[in-house]
Amino acid sequence: KAGVTQTPRYLIKTRGQQVTLSCSPISGHRSVSWYQQTPGQGLQFLFEYFSETQRNKGNFPGRFSGRQFSNSRSEMNVSTLELGDSALYLCASSREEVYNEQFFGPGTRLTVL
Amino acid sequence: AQRVTQPEKLLSVFKGAPVELKCNYSYSGSPELFWYVQYSRQRLQLLLRHISRESIKGFTADLNKGETSFHLKKPFAQEEDSAMYYCALRVTSGTYKYIFGTGTRLKVLA
């Protein structure tokens, strides 16, 4: 079974630009979560989607948004990029069952110059 | 408030020494707790979950509801245990959400 895939793996953008990241979950997984990983803050929850609906949102500004498609693939968008947005963005998918683990993708490394 | 606290950013131990990575949580509901590990240049992956009460790679973790802790332990550390460890709480009231601690980097010295 193929794992979670994320594209692109690396991105370099400049301040003020916008970026779209993509995540393909494991087949059969309908829950997709996004996290921002930085050395100082660890993993910070961005949002979670299930069946095309955003169920949870973390404490990030409105510049961070996302969506999920009918095939469970998900995208996240960051507009008006700031230097502080430089991070590894992780996507994770899971089944909707008790005590189920999340399966993580390799991440997209975003660098904002 | 729902929170996961890992007080140590870095823990260094010698090979063969016991290891304990601390994790405390704050959650009013029934907790689902996990330990995830990220080895160098690898994806974040599940190490163990409290419900399984299993030992993975020699690691165990016991949920202590009285102390709201879920510390990760291993009696004899190996060099290959060097990695970043994250404790995670899965919130199940209402909708599902994972809350991760800030992580502890374990370095096992030869």
PDB file of N, CA and C in Angstrom, chain A residues 3-5 35 37 40-43 45 48 55-56 88 90 94-102 104-106, chain B residues 9 30-34 36 38 43-46 49-51 84 86 90 95-103:
ATOM      1  N   GLY A   3       2.295   4.921   0.662  1.00  0.00           N
ATOM      2  CA  GLY A   3       2.190   5.791   1.821  1.00  0.00           C
ATOM      3  C   GLY A   3       1.639   7.151   1.445  1.00  0.00           C
ATOM      4  N   VAL A   4       1.634   8.036   2.419  1.00  0.00           N
ATOM      5  CA  VAL A   4       1.186   9.403   2.185  1.00  0.00           C
ATOM      6  C   VAL A   4       2.235  10.116   1.334  1.00  0.00           C
ATOM      7  N   THR A   5       1.776  10.779   0.308  1.00  0.00           N
ATOM      8  CA  THR A   5       2.706  11.515  -0.543  1.00  0.00           C
ATOM      9  C   THR A   5       2.406  13.008  -0.479  1.00  0.00           C
ATOM     10  N   TYR A  35       0.180  19.829   9.620  1.00  0.00           N
ATOM     11  CA  TYR A  35       0.956  20.341  10.732  1.00  0.00           C
ATOM     12  C   TYR A  35       2.105  21.197  10.197  1.00  0.00           C
ATOM     13  N   GLN A  37       5.899  22.079  11.241  1.00  0.00           N
ATOM     14  CA  GLN A  37       6.969  21.616  12.122  1.00  0.00           C
ATOM     15  C   GLN A  37       8.141  22.571  12.054  1.00  0.00           C
ATOM     16  N   GLY A  40      11.799  25.000  17.012  1.00  0.00           N
ATOM     17  CA  GLY A  40      11.464  25.546  18.326  1.00  0.00           C
ATOM     18  C   GLY A  40      10.072  25.181  18.821  1.00  0.00           C
ATOM     19  N   GLN A  41       9.150  24.981  17.906  1.00  0.00           N
ATOM     20  CA  GLN A  41       7.745  24.772  18.285  1.00  0.00           C
ATOM     21  C   GLN A  41       7.276  23.328  18.138  1.00  0.00           C
ATOM     22  N   GLY A  42       8.086  22.488  17.539  1.00  0.00           N
ATOM     23  CA  GLY A  42       7.643  21.115  17.339  1.00  0.00           C
ATOM     24  C   GLY A  42       6.560  21.050  16.283  1.00  0.00           C
ATOM     25  N   LEU A  43       5.573  20.177  16.483  1.00  0.00           N
ATOM     26  CA  LEU A  43       4.459  20.049  15.541  1.00  0.00           C
ATOM     27  C   LEU A  43       3.285  20.888  16.013  1.00  0.00           C
ATOM     28  N   PHE A  45      -0.570  21.984  15.065  1.00  0.00           N
ATOM     29  CA  PHE A  45      -1.720  21.558  14.272  1.00  0.00           C
ATOM     30  C   PHE A  45      -2.286  22.738  13.486  1.00  0.00           C
ATOM     31  N   GLU A  48      -7.700  19.944  10.127  1.00  0.00           N
ATOM     32  CA  GLU A  48      -8.010  18.558   9.798  1.00  0.00           C
ATOM     33  C   GLU A  48      -9.255  18.522   8.932  1.00  0.00           C
ATOM     34  N   ARG A  55     -12.944  19.921   9.942  1.00  0.00           N
ATOM     35  CA  ARG A  55     -13.534  19.621  11.243  1.00  0.00           C
ATOM     36  C   ARG A  55     -12.826  20.347  12.380  1.00  0.00           C
ATOM     37  N   ASN A  56     -11.541  20.591  12.194  1.00  0.00           N
ATOM     38  CA  ASN A  56     -10.773  21.228  13.253  1.00  0.00           C
ATOM     39  C   ASN A  56      -9.806  22.230  12.652  1.00  0.00           C
ATOM     40  N   LEU A  88       8.739  23.032   7.897  1.00  0.00           N
ATOM     41  CA  LEU A  88       8.383  21.781   7.236  1.00  0.00           C
ATOM     42  C   LEU A  88       6.891  21.576   7.457  1.00  0.00           C
ATOM     43  N   LEU A  90       3.830  19.146   7.307  1.00  0.00           N
ATOM     44  CA  LEU A  90       3.544  17.716   7.282  1.00  0.00           C
ATOM     45  C   LEU A  90       2.061  17.460   7.093  1.00  0.00           C
ATOM     46  N   SER A  94      -5.392   9.263   8.339  1.00  0.00           N
ATOM     47  CA  SER A  94      -5.769   8.194   9.249  1.00  0.00           C
ATOM     48  C   SER A  94      -7.179   7.716   8.930  1.00  0.00           C
ATOM     49  N   ARG A  95      -7.478   6.538   9.458  1.00  0.00           N
ATOM     50  CA  ARG A  95      -8.854   6.044   9.395  1.00  0.00           C
ATOM     51  C   ARG A  95      -9.631   6.669  10.551  1.00  0.00           C
ATOM     52  N   GLU A  96     -10.922   6.625  10.445  1.00  0.00           N
ATOM     53  CA  GLU A  96     -11.764   7.181  11.495  1.00  0.00           C
ATOM     54  C   GLU A  96     -12.128   6.093  12.483  1.00  0.00           C
ATOM     55  N   GLU A  97     -11.120   5.633  13.227  1.00  0.00           N
ATOM     56  CA  GLU A  97     -11.385   4.581  14.194  1.00  0.00           C
ATOM     57  C   GLU A  97     -10.674   4.918  15.501  1.00  0.00           C
ATOM     58  N   VAL A  98     -11.160   4.354  16.576  1.00  0.00           N
ATOM     59  CA  VAL A  98     -10.583   4.627  17.882  1.00  0.00           C
ATOM     60  C   VAL A  98      -9.137   4.152  17.943  1.00  0.00           C
ATOM     61  N   TYR A  99      -8.303   4.953  18.553  1.00  0.00           N
ATOM     62  CA  TYR A  99      -6.889   4.643  18.765  1.00  0.00           C
ATOM     63  C   TYR A  99      -6.117   4.440  17.475  1.00  0.00           C
ATOM     64  N   ASN A 100      -6.640   4.982  16.397  1.00  0.00           N
ATOM     65  CA  ASN A 100      -5.920   4.805  15.149  1.00  0.00           C
ATOM     66  C   ASN A 100      -4.758   5.771  15.030  1.00  0.00           C
ATOM     67  N   GLU A 101      -3.685   5.297  14.474  1.00  0.00           N
ATOM     68  CA  GLU A 101      -2.508   6.124  14.320  1.00  0.00           C
ATOM     69  C   GLU A 101      -2.633   7.003  13.092  1.00  0.00           C
ATOM     70  N   GLN A 102      -1.821   8.033  13.074  1.00  0.00           N
ATOM     71  CA  GLN A 102      -1.710   8.870  11.893  1.00  0.00           C
ATOM     72  C   GLN A 102      -0.479   8.419  11.107  1.00  0.00           C
ATOM     73  N   PHE A 104       2.236   9.670   8.430  1.00  0.00           N
ATOM     74  CA  PHE A 104       2.759  10.950   7.975  1.00  0.00           C
ATOM     75  C   PHE A 104       3.437  10.861   6.614  1.00  0.00           C
ATOM     76  N   GLY A 105       3.331  11.954   5.888  1.00  0.00           N
ATOM     77  CA  GLY A 105       4.077  12.091   4.651  1.00  0.00           C
ATOM     78  C   GLY A 105       5.474  12.608   4.936  1.00  0.00           C
ATOM     79  N   PRO A 106       6.284  12.733   3.888  1.00  0.00           N
ATOM     80  CA  PRO A 106       7.668  13.190   4.068  1.00  0.00           C
ATOM     81  C   PRO A 106       7.774  14.686   4.340  1.00  0.00           C
TER      82      PRO A 106
ATOM     83  N   LYS B   9      13.923  19.275  26.070  1.00  0.00           N
ATOM     84  CA  LYS B   9      14.144  19.416  24.629  1.00  0.00           C
ATOM     85  C   LYS B   9      15.203  18.421  24.173  1.00  0.00           C
ATOM     86  N   SER B  30     -11.443  11.188  28.244  1.00  0.00           N
ATOM     87  CA  SER B  30     -10.677   9.951  28.316  1.00  0.00           C
ATOM     88  C   SER B  30      -9.558  10.015  27.277  1.00  0.00           C
ATOM     89  N   PRO B  31      -8.312  10.023  27.700  1.00  0.00           N
ATOM     90  CA  PRO B  31      -7.215  10.280  26.754  1.00  0.00           C
ATOM     91  C   PRO B  31      -6.835   9.066  25.911  1.00  0.00           C
ATOM     92  N   GLU B  32      -6.492   9.361  24.670  1.00  0.00           N
ATOM     93  CA  GLU B  32      -5.810   8.389  23.812  1.00  0.00           C
ATOM     94  C   GLU B  32      -4.411   8.951  23.607  1.00  0.00           C
ATOM     95  N   LEU B  33      -3.417   8.217  24.061  1.00  0.00           N
ATOM     96  CA  LEU B  33      -2.056   8.743  24.030  1.00  0.00           C
ATOM     97  C   LEU B  33      -1.145   7.893  23.173  1.00  0.00           C
ATOM     98  N   PHE B  34      -0.229   8.567  22.525  1.00  0.00           N
ATOM     99  CA  PHE B  34       0.681   7.933  21.579  1.00  0.00           C
ATOM    100  C   PHE B  34       2.094   8.488  21.754  1.00  0.00           C
ATOM    101  N   TYR B  36       5.243   9.083  19.099  1.00  0.00           N
ATOM    102  CA  TYR B  36       5.729   9.038  17.722  1.00  0.00           C
ATOM    103  C   TYR B  36       7.231   9.284  17.732  1.00  0.00           C
ATOM    104  N   GLN B  38      10.766  10.139  15.198  1.00  0.00           N
ATOM    105  CA  GLN B  38      11.289  10.571  13.901  1.00  0.00           C
ATOM    106  C   GLN B  38      12.799  10.365  13.896  1.00  0.00           C
ATOM    107  N   ARG B  43      10.450   9.602   8.041  1.00  0.00           N
ATOM    108  CA  ARG B  43       9.156  10.186   8.374  1.00  0.00           C
ATOM    109  C   ARG B  43       8.835   9.981   9.840  1.00  0.00           C
ATOM    110  N   LEU B  44       7.998  10.837  10.315  1.00  0.00           N
ATOM    111  CA  LEU B  44       7.439  10.659  11.644  1.00  0.00           C
ATOM    112  C   LEU B  44       6.584   9.391  11.620  1.00  0.00           C
ATOM    113  N   GLN B  45       6.760   8.542  12.611  1.00  0.00           N
ATOM    114  CA  GLN B  45       6.027   7.280  12.619  1.00  0.00           C
ATOM    115  C   GLN B  45       5.622   6.913  14.035  1.00  0.00           C
ATOM    116  N   LEU B  46       4.575   6.111  14.123  1.00  0.00           N
ATOM    117  CA  LEU B  46       4.078   5.693  15.423  1.00  0.00           C
ATOM    118  C   LEU B  46       5.067   4.744  16.085  1.00  0.00           C
ATOM    119  N   ARG B  49       1.184   3.069  21.275  1.00  0.00           N
ATOM    120  CA  ARG B  49      -0.037   3.722  21.769  1.00  0.00           C
ATOM    121  C   ARG B  49      -0.391   3.095  23.105  1.00  0.00           C
ATOM    122  N   HIS B  50      -0.983   3.849  23.977  1.00  0.00           N
ATOM    123  CA  HIS B  50      -1.140   3.376  25.351  1.00  0.00           C
ATOM    124  C   HIS B  50      -2.099   2.203  25.439  1.00  0.00           C
ATOM    125  N   ILE B  51      -3.070   2.163  24.560  1.00  0.00           N
ATOM    126  CA  ILE B  51      -4.096   1.111  24.650  1.00  0.00           C
ATOM    127  C   ILE B  51      -3.492  -0.267  24.379  1.00  0.00           C
ATOM    128  N   MET B  84      14.113  11.940  17.400  1.00  0.00           N
ATOM    129  CA  MET B  84      13.211  12.917  18.002  1.00  0.00           C
ATOM    130  C   MET B  84      11.954  12.180  18.405  1.00  0.00           C
ATOM    131  N   TYR B  86       8.043  12.390  19.998  1.00  0.00           N
ATOM    132  CA  TYR B  86       6.898  13.250  20.250  1.00  0.00           C
ATOM    133  C   TYR B  86       5.810  12.464  20.969  1.00  0.00           C
ATOM    134  N   ARG B  90      -4.743  12.319  21.485  1.00  0.00           N
ATOM    135  CA  ARG B  90      -5.832  12.383  20.521  1.00  0.00           C
ATOM    136  C   ARG B  90      -7.096  12.762  21.267  1.00  0.00           C
ATOM    137  N   THR B  95     -15.007  16.291  17.875  1.00  0.00           N
ATOM    138  CA  THR B  95     -14.292  15.846  16.677  1.00  0.00           C
ATOM    139  C   THR B  95     -12.875  15.443  17.036  1.00  0.00           C
ATOM    140  N   TYR B  96     -12.238  14.740  16.145  1.00  0.00           N
ATOM    141  CA  TYR B  96     -10.931  14.192  16.441  1.00  0.00           C
ATOM    142  C   TYR B  96      -9.821  15.169  16.100  1.00  0.00           C
ATOM    143  N   LYS B  97      -8.875  15.283  16.998  1.00  0.00           N
ATOM    144  CA  LYS B  97      -7.739  16.155  16.768  1.00  0.00           C
ATOM    145  C   LYS B  97      -6.550  15.604  17.557  1.00  0.00           C
ATOM    146  N   TYR B  98      -5.387  15.701  16.977  1.00  0.00           N
ATOM    147  CA  TYR B  98      -4.179  15.291  17.661  1.00  0.00           C
ATOM    148  C   TYR B  98      -3.452  16.520  18.178  1.00  0.00           C
ATOM    149  N   ILE B  99      -2.984  16.434  19.412  1.00  0.00           N
ATOM    150  CA  ILE B  99      -2.163  17.500  19.983  1.00  0.00           C
ATOM    151  C   ILE B  99      -0.805  16.905  20.306  1.00  0.00           C
ATOM    152  N   PHE B 100       0.229  17.483  19.727  1.00  0.00           N
ATOM    153  CA  PHE B 100       1.577  16.986  19.915  1.00  0.00           C
ATOM    154  C   PHE B 100       2.340  17.857  20.902  1.00  0.00           C
ATOM    155  N   GLY B 101       3.231  17.214  21.636  1.00  0.00           N
ATOM    156  CA  GLY B 101       4.174  17.960  22.445  1.00  0.00           C
ATOM    157  C   GLY B 101       5.251  18.559  21.549  1.00  0.00           C
ATOM    158  N   THR B 102       6.138  19.314  22.146  1.00  0.00           N
ATOM    159  CA  THR B 102       7.182  19.977  21.369  1.00  0.00           C
ATOM    160  C   THR B 102       8.345  19.053  21.036  1.00  0.00           C
ATOM    161  N   GLY B 103       8.322  17.845  21.595  1.00  0.00           N
ATOM    162  CA  GLY B 103       9.327  16.860  21.237  1.00  0.00           C
ATOM    163  C   GLY B 103      10.550  16.875  22.139  1.00  0.00           C
TER     164      GLY B 103
END
